[in-house]
Coordinates of C-alpha atoms in Angstrom, one line a residue:
X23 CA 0.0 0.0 0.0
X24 CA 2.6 2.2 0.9
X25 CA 4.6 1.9 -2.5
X26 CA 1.3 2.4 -4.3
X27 CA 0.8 5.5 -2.6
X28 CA 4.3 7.0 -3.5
X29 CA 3.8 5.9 -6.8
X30 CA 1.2 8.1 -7.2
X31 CA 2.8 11.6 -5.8
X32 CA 5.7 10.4 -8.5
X33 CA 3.4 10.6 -11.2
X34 CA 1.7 13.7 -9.8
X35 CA 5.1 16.1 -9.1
X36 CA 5.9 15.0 -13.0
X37 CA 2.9 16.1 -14.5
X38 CA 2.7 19.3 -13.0
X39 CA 6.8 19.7 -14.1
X40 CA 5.5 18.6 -17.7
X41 CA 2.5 21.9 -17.7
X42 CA 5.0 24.0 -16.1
X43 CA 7.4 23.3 -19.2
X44 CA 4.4 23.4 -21.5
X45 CA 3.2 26.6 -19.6
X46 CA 6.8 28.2 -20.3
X47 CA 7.0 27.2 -24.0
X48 CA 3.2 28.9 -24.8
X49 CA 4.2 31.7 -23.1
X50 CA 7.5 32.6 -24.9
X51 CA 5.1 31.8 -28.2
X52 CA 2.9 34.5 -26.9
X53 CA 5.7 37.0 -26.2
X54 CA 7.3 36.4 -29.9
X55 CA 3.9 36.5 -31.6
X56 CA 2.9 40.3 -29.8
X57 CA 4.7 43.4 -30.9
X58 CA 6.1 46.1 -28.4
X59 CA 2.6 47.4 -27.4
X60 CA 1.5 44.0 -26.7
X61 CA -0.6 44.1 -29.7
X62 CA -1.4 40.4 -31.2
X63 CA 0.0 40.1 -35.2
X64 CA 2.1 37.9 -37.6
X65 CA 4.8 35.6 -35.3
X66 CA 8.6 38.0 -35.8
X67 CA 11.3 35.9 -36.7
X68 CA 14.5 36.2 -34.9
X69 CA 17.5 37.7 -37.2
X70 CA 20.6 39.0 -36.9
X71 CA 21.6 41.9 -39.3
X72 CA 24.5 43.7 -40.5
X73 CA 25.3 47.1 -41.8
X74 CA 25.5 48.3 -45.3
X75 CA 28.5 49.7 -46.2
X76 CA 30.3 52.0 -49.0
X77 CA 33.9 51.9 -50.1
X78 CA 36.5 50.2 -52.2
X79 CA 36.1 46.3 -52.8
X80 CA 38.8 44.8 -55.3
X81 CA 38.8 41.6 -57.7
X82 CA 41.8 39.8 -57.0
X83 CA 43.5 36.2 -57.1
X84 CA 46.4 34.6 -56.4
X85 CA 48.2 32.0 -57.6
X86 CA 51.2 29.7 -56.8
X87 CA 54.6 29.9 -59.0
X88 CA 58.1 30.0 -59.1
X89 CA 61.0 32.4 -59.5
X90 CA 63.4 32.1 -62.8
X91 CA 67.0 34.0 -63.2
X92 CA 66.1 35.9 -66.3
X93 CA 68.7 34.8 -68.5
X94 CA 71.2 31.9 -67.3
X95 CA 74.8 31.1 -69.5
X96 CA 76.8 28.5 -69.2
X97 CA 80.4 28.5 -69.3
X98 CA 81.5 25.4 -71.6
X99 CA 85.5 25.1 -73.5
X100 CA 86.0 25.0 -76.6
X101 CA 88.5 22.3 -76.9
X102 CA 89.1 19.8 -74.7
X103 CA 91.6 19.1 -72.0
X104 CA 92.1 19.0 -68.4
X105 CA 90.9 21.7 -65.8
X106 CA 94.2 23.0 -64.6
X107 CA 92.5 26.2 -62.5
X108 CA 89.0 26.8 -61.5
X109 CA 89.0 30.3 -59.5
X110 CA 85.7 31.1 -58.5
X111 CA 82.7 29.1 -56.9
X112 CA 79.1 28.9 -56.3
X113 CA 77.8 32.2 -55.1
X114 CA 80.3 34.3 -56.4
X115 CA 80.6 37.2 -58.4
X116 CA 81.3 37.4 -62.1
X117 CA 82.7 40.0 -64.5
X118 CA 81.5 39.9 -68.7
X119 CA 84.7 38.3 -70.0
X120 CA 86.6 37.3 -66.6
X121 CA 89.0 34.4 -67.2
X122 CA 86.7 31.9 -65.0
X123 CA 89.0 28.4 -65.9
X124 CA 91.8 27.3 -67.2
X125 CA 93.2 24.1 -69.4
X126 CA 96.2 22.5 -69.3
X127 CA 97.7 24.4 -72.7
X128 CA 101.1 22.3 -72.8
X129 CA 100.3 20.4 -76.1
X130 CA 98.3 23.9 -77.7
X131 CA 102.0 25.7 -77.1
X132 CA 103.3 23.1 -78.5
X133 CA 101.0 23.5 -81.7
X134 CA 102.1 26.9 -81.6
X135 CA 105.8 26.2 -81.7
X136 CA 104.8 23.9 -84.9
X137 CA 103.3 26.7 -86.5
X138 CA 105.6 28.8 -86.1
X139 CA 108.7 26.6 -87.7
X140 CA 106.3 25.7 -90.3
X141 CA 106.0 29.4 -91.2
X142 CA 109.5 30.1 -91.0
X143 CA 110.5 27.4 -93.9
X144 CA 107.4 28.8 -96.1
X145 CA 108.7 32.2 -95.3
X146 CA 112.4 30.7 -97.0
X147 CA 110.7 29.3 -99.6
X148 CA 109.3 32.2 -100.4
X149 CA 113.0 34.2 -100.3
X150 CA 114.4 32.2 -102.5
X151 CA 111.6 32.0 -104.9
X152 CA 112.0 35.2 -105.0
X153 CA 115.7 35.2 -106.1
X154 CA 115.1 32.6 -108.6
X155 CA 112.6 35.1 -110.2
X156 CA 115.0 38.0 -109.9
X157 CA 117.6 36.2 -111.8
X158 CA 115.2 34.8 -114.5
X159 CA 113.4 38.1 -115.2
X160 CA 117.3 39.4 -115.6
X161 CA 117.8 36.2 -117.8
X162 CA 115.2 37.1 -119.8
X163 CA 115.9 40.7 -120.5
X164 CA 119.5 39.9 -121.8
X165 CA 118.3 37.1 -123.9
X166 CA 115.9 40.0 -125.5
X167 CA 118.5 42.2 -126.1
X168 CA 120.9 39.9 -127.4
X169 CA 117.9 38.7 -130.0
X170 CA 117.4 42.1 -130.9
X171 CA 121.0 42.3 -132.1
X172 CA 121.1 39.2 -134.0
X173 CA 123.6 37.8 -131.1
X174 CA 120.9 35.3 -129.4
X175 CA 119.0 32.7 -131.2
X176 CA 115.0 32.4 -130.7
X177 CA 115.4 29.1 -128.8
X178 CA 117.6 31.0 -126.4
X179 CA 114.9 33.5 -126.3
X180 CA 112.3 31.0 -125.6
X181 CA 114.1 29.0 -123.2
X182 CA 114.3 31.8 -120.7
X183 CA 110.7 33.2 -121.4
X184 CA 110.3 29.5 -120.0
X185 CA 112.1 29.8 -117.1
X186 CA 111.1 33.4 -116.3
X187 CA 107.9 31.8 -116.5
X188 CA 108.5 29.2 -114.1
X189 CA 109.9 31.1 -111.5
X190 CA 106.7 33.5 -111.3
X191 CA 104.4 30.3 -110.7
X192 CA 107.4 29.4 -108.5
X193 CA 106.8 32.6 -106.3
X194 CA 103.0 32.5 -106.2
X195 CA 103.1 29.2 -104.7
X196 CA 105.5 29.9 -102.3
X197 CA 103.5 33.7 -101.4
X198 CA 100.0 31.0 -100.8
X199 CA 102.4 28.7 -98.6
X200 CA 103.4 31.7 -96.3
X201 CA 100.0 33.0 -96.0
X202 CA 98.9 29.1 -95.2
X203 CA 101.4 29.0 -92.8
X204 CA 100.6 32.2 -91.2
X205 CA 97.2 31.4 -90.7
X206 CA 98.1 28.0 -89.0
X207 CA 100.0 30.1 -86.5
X208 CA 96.9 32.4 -85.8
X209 CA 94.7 29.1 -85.3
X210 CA 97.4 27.7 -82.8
X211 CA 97.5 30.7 -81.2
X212 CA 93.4 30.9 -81.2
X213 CA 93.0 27.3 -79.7
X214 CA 95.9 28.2 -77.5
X215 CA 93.6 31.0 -76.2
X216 CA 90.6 29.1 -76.0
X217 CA 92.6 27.2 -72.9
X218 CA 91.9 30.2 -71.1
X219 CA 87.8 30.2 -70.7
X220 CA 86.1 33.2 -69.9
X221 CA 81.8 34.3 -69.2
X222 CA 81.6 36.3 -72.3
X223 CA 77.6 36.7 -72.3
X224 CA 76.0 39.5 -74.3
X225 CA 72.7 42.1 -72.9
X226 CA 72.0 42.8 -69.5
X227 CA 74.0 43.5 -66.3
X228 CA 77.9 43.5 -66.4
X229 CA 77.7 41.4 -63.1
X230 CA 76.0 38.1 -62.8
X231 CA 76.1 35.4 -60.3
X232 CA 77.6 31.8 -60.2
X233 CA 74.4 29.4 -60.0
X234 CA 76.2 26.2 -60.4
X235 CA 79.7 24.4 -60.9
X236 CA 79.6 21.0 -62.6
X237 CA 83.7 20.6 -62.3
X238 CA 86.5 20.4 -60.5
X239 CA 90.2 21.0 -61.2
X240 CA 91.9 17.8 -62.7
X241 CA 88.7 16.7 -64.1
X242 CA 89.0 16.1 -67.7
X243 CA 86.3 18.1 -70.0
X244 CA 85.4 17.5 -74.0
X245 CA 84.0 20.1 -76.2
X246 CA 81.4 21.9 -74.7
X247 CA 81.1 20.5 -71.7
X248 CA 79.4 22.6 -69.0
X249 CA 81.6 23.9 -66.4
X250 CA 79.4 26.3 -64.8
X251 CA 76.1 28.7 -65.0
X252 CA 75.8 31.9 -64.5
X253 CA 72.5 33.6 -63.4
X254 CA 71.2 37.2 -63.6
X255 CA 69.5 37.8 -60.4
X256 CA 68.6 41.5 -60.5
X257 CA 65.7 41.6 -61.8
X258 CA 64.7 38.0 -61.2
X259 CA 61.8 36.6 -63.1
X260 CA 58.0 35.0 -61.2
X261 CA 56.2 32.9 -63.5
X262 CA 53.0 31.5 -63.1
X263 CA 50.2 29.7 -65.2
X264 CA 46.4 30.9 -65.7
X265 CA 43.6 29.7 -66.9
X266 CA 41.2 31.0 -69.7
X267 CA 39.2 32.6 -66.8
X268 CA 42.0 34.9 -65.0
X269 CA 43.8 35.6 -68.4
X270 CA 41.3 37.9 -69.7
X271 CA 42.3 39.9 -66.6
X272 CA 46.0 40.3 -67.3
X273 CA 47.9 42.7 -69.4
X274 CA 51.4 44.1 -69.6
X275 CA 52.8 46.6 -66.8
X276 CA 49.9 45.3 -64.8
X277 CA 51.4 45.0 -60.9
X278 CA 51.8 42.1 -58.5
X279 CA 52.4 41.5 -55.5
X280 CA 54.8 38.3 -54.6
X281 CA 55.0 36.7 -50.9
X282 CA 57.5 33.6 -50.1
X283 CA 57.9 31.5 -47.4
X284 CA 61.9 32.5 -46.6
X285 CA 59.9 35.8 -46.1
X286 CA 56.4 35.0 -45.3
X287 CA 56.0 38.6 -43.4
X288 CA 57.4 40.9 -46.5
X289 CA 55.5 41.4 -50.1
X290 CA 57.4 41.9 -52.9
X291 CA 56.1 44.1 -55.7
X292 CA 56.3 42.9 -59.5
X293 CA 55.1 43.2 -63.0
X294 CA 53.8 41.8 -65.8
X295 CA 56.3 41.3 -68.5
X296 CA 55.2 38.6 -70.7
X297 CA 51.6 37.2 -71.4
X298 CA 51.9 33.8 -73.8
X299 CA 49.7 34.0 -76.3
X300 CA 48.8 29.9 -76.3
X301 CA 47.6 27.5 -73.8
X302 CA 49.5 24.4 -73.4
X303 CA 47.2 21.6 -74.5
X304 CA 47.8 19.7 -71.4
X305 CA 46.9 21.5 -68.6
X306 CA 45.0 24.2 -70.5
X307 CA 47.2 27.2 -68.7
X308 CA 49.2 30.2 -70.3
X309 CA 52.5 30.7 -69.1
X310 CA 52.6 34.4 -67.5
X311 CA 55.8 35.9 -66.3
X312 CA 56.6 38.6 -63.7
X313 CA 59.6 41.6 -63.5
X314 CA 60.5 41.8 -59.7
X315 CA 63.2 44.2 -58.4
X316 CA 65.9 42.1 -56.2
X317 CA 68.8 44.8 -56.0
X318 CA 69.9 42.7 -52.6
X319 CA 69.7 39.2 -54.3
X320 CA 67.0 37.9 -51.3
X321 CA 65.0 36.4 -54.0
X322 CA 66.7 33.1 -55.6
X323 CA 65.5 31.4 -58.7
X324 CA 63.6 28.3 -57.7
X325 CA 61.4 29.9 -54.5
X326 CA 58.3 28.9 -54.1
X327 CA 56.0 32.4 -54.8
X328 CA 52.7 33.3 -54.2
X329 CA 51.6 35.5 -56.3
X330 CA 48.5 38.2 -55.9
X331 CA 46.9 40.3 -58.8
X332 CA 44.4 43.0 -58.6
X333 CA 42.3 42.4 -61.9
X334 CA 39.3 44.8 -61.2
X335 CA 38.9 47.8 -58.7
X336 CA 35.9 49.6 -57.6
X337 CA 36.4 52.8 -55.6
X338 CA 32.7 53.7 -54.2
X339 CA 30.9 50.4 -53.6
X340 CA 28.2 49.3 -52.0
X341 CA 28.9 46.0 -50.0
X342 CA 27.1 43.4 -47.8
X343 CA 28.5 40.5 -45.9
X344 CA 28.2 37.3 -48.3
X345 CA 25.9 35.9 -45.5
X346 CA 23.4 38.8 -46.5
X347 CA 22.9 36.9 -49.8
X348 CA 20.5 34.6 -50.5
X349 CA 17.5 33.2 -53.6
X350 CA 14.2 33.6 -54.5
X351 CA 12.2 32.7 -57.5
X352 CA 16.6 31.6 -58.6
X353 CA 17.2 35.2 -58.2
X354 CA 20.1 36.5 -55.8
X355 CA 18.7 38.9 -53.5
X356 CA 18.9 40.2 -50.0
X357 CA 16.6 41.2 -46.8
X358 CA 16.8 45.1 -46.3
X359 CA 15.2 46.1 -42.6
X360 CA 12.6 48.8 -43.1
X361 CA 13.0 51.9 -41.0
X362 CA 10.8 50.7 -38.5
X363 CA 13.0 47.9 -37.4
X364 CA 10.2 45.6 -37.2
X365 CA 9.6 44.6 -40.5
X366 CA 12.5 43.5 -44.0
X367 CA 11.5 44.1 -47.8
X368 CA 13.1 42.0 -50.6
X369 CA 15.5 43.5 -52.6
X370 CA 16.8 41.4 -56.2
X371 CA 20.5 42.3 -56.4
X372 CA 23.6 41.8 -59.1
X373 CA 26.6 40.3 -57.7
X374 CA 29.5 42.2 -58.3
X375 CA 33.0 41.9 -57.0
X376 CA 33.7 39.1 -53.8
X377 CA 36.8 40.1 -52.1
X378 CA 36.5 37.6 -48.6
X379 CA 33.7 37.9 -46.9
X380 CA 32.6 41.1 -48.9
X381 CA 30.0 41.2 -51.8
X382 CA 29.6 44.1 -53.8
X383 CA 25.8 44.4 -54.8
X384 CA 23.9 46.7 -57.1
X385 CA 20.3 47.4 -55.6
X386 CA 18.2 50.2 -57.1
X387 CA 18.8 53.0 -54.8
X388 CA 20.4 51.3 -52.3
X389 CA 23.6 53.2 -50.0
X390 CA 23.0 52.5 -46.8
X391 CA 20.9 50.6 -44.0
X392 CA 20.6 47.1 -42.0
X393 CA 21.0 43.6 -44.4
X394 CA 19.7 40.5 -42.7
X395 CA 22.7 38.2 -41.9
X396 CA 21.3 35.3 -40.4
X397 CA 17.2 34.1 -40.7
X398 CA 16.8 35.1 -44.2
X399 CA 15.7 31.7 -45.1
X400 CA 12.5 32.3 -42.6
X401 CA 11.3 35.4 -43.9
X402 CA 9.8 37.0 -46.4
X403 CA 8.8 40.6 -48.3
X404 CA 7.3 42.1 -45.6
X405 CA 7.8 39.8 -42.7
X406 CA 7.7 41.1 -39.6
X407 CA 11.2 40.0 -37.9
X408 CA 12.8 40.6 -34.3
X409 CA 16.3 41.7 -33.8
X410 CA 17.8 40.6 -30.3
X411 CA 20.3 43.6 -29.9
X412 CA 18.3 46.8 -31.0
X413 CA 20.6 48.8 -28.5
X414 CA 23.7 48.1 -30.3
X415 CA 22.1 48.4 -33.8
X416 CA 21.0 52.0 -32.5
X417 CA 24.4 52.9 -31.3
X418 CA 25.8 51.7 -34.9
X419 CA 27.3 48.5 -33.7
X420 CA 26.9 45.7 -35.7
X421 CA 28.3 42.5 -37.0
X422 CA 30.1 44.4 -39.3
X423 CA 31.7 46.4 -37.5
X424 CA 32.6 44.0 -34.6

């Protein structure tokens, strides 16, 4: 009996908790349903609202690329041999036309020396050629002389026109064998020279930068083997790849701005320099490349960029947070709150520029006001809607300025 009875004041304490909740839950209905004079009307819907602003918004992207020495030369020989001296290294400093390597030039001088002994027997030759046609061209002058005074016969005659003859072609040959011979000497000499290898590049800066060495000294190198590169770092070249979208956008001169991770808390400004006017079949992109200043050589070919662009600026717009947006009837639109505070009207917008969180919209007539951020979904032209913080919408303080 006695369990039956406590039984029964469980069930009765829960019941009256269950109205009491119930009781609770009308009332708040009530409260939302009557407007500030207590007056009965339309249920408001809870929102939470944002202020419409005016200013600049911007249309920008960025995109990931990598930095490029403008122009890179590498220093190969042009004979081969063995690296006898190697004076500089990666990261130094070099000079258009510095004497960066030489080759062991022992059998080149001795090529020289060849040359040189060769010329001096064609240079004999040619002496004595031209001795033998002294004499003849005397020869024959006699001979005439003596035929013109019956004393010399005409075989006489034409036996030294003959040899007069003979020496001449003598002589030329002798003349093309000293000028062979002299310009085997300046080919010694010019291969002899080539064991001295120097950075002769052409355009650009008179200073450039060692990139990379391939050798060492005592290594043995052939023809046009690559000893080492030399990179122009200032300026140093950002190139990136855009798609059909973006490269509407882009034009020459147009400016950048470049971060990096070795300096993730300094931008770097850029420009445009070169637009490709095809789009690689393969990934559909056009290859864009940037100008960027690097008078202290901080930037290095082969950093990782990140690279922003500013393709469209408006100065005096009118902008909503991108929550504010929303559909109706597949039109984008937004929920403007009326003067009175207690009621929105719908208002068909065109997108504009997004730049974050910030839409710019074109509404007829629209500057300023409250945009509904939050409850839009619930409400409709003319709803009536309640906002939880009207003090600090009167003061001016919104989400939007928070």
């Amino acid at each position: 009996m006695k369990s039956t009875g406590k039984r029964k004041i469980i069930l009765i304490l829960a019941g009256m908790l269950i109205i009491a909740f119930a009781w609770q839950i009308i009332s708040r209905i009530k409260e939302l349903g009557e407007g500030p004079g207590g007056e009965k009307g339309p249920r408001a819907v809870p929102v939470e609202v944002a202020k419409i602003k005016t200013g600049p918004v911007e249309l920008r992207k960025t995109f990931s690329g990598t930095l490029e020495s403008p122009s890179e030369f590498v220093v190969a020989p042009k004979i081969s041999g063995r690296v006898e001296l190697l004076n500089i290294d990666i990261g130094d400093t070099v000079v258009r036309n510095q004497v960066v390597a030489e080759l062991d030039d022992a059998e080149y001088e001795q090529a020289v020396l060849l040359a040189k002994a060769d010329l001096a027997v064609a240079e004999a030759n040619r002496f004595e050629a031209e001795s033998a046609h002294e004499i003849a061209e005397r020869e024959l002058e006699r001979i005439s002389e003596l035929l013109e005074e019956g004393l010399a016969s005409d075989s006489e005659y034409d036996s030294a026109k003959a040899d007069q003859l003979a020496q001449q072609a003598r002589l030329a040959v002798s003349k093309a064998q000293v000028q062979r011979a002299e310009a085997s000497l300046e080919t010694a000499r010019i291969r002899k020279g080539y064991t001295k290898i120097t950075a002769e590049w052409t355009g650009g800066d008179d200073n450039r930068t060692v990139g990379e060495r391939f050798v060492n000294e005592g290594d043995s190198v052939s023809v046009n083997s690559p000893l080492i590169s030399i990179l122009e770092l200032d300026p140093v070249n950002g190139v990136i790849y855009v798609t059909e979208k973006d490269y509407v956008y882009l034009k020459i001169g147009q400016q950048a701005f470049l971060t990096t991770d070795a300096y993730p808390d300094e931008t770097f400004e850029g420009v445009i320099s070169l637009i490709a006017p095809i789009f690689q079949q393969a990934t559909r992109q056009a290859r864009v490349e940037l100008t960027i200043e690097n008078h202290d050589f901080r930037l290095k070919p082969g950093m990782f960029i990140r690279t922003t662009i500013v393709f469209r600026k408006v100065e005096n717009a009118v902008i909503v947070p991108e929550q504010a947006l929303t559909k109706r009837d597949g039109k984008d639109g937004i929920f403007i709150v009326n003067d009175d505070h207690r009621t929105v009207r719908w208002c068909p917008v065109k997108i504009g520029i997004r730049e974050g969180e910030k839409v710019q919209i074109e509404c007829d007539g629209l500057r300023k006001g409250l945009v509904v951020t939050l409850g839009q979904q619930l409400v409709d032209d003319g709803s009536s809607i309640l906002i939880p913080e009207e003090k600090d919408i009167a003061a001016g303080k919104t989400e939007v300025d928070k």
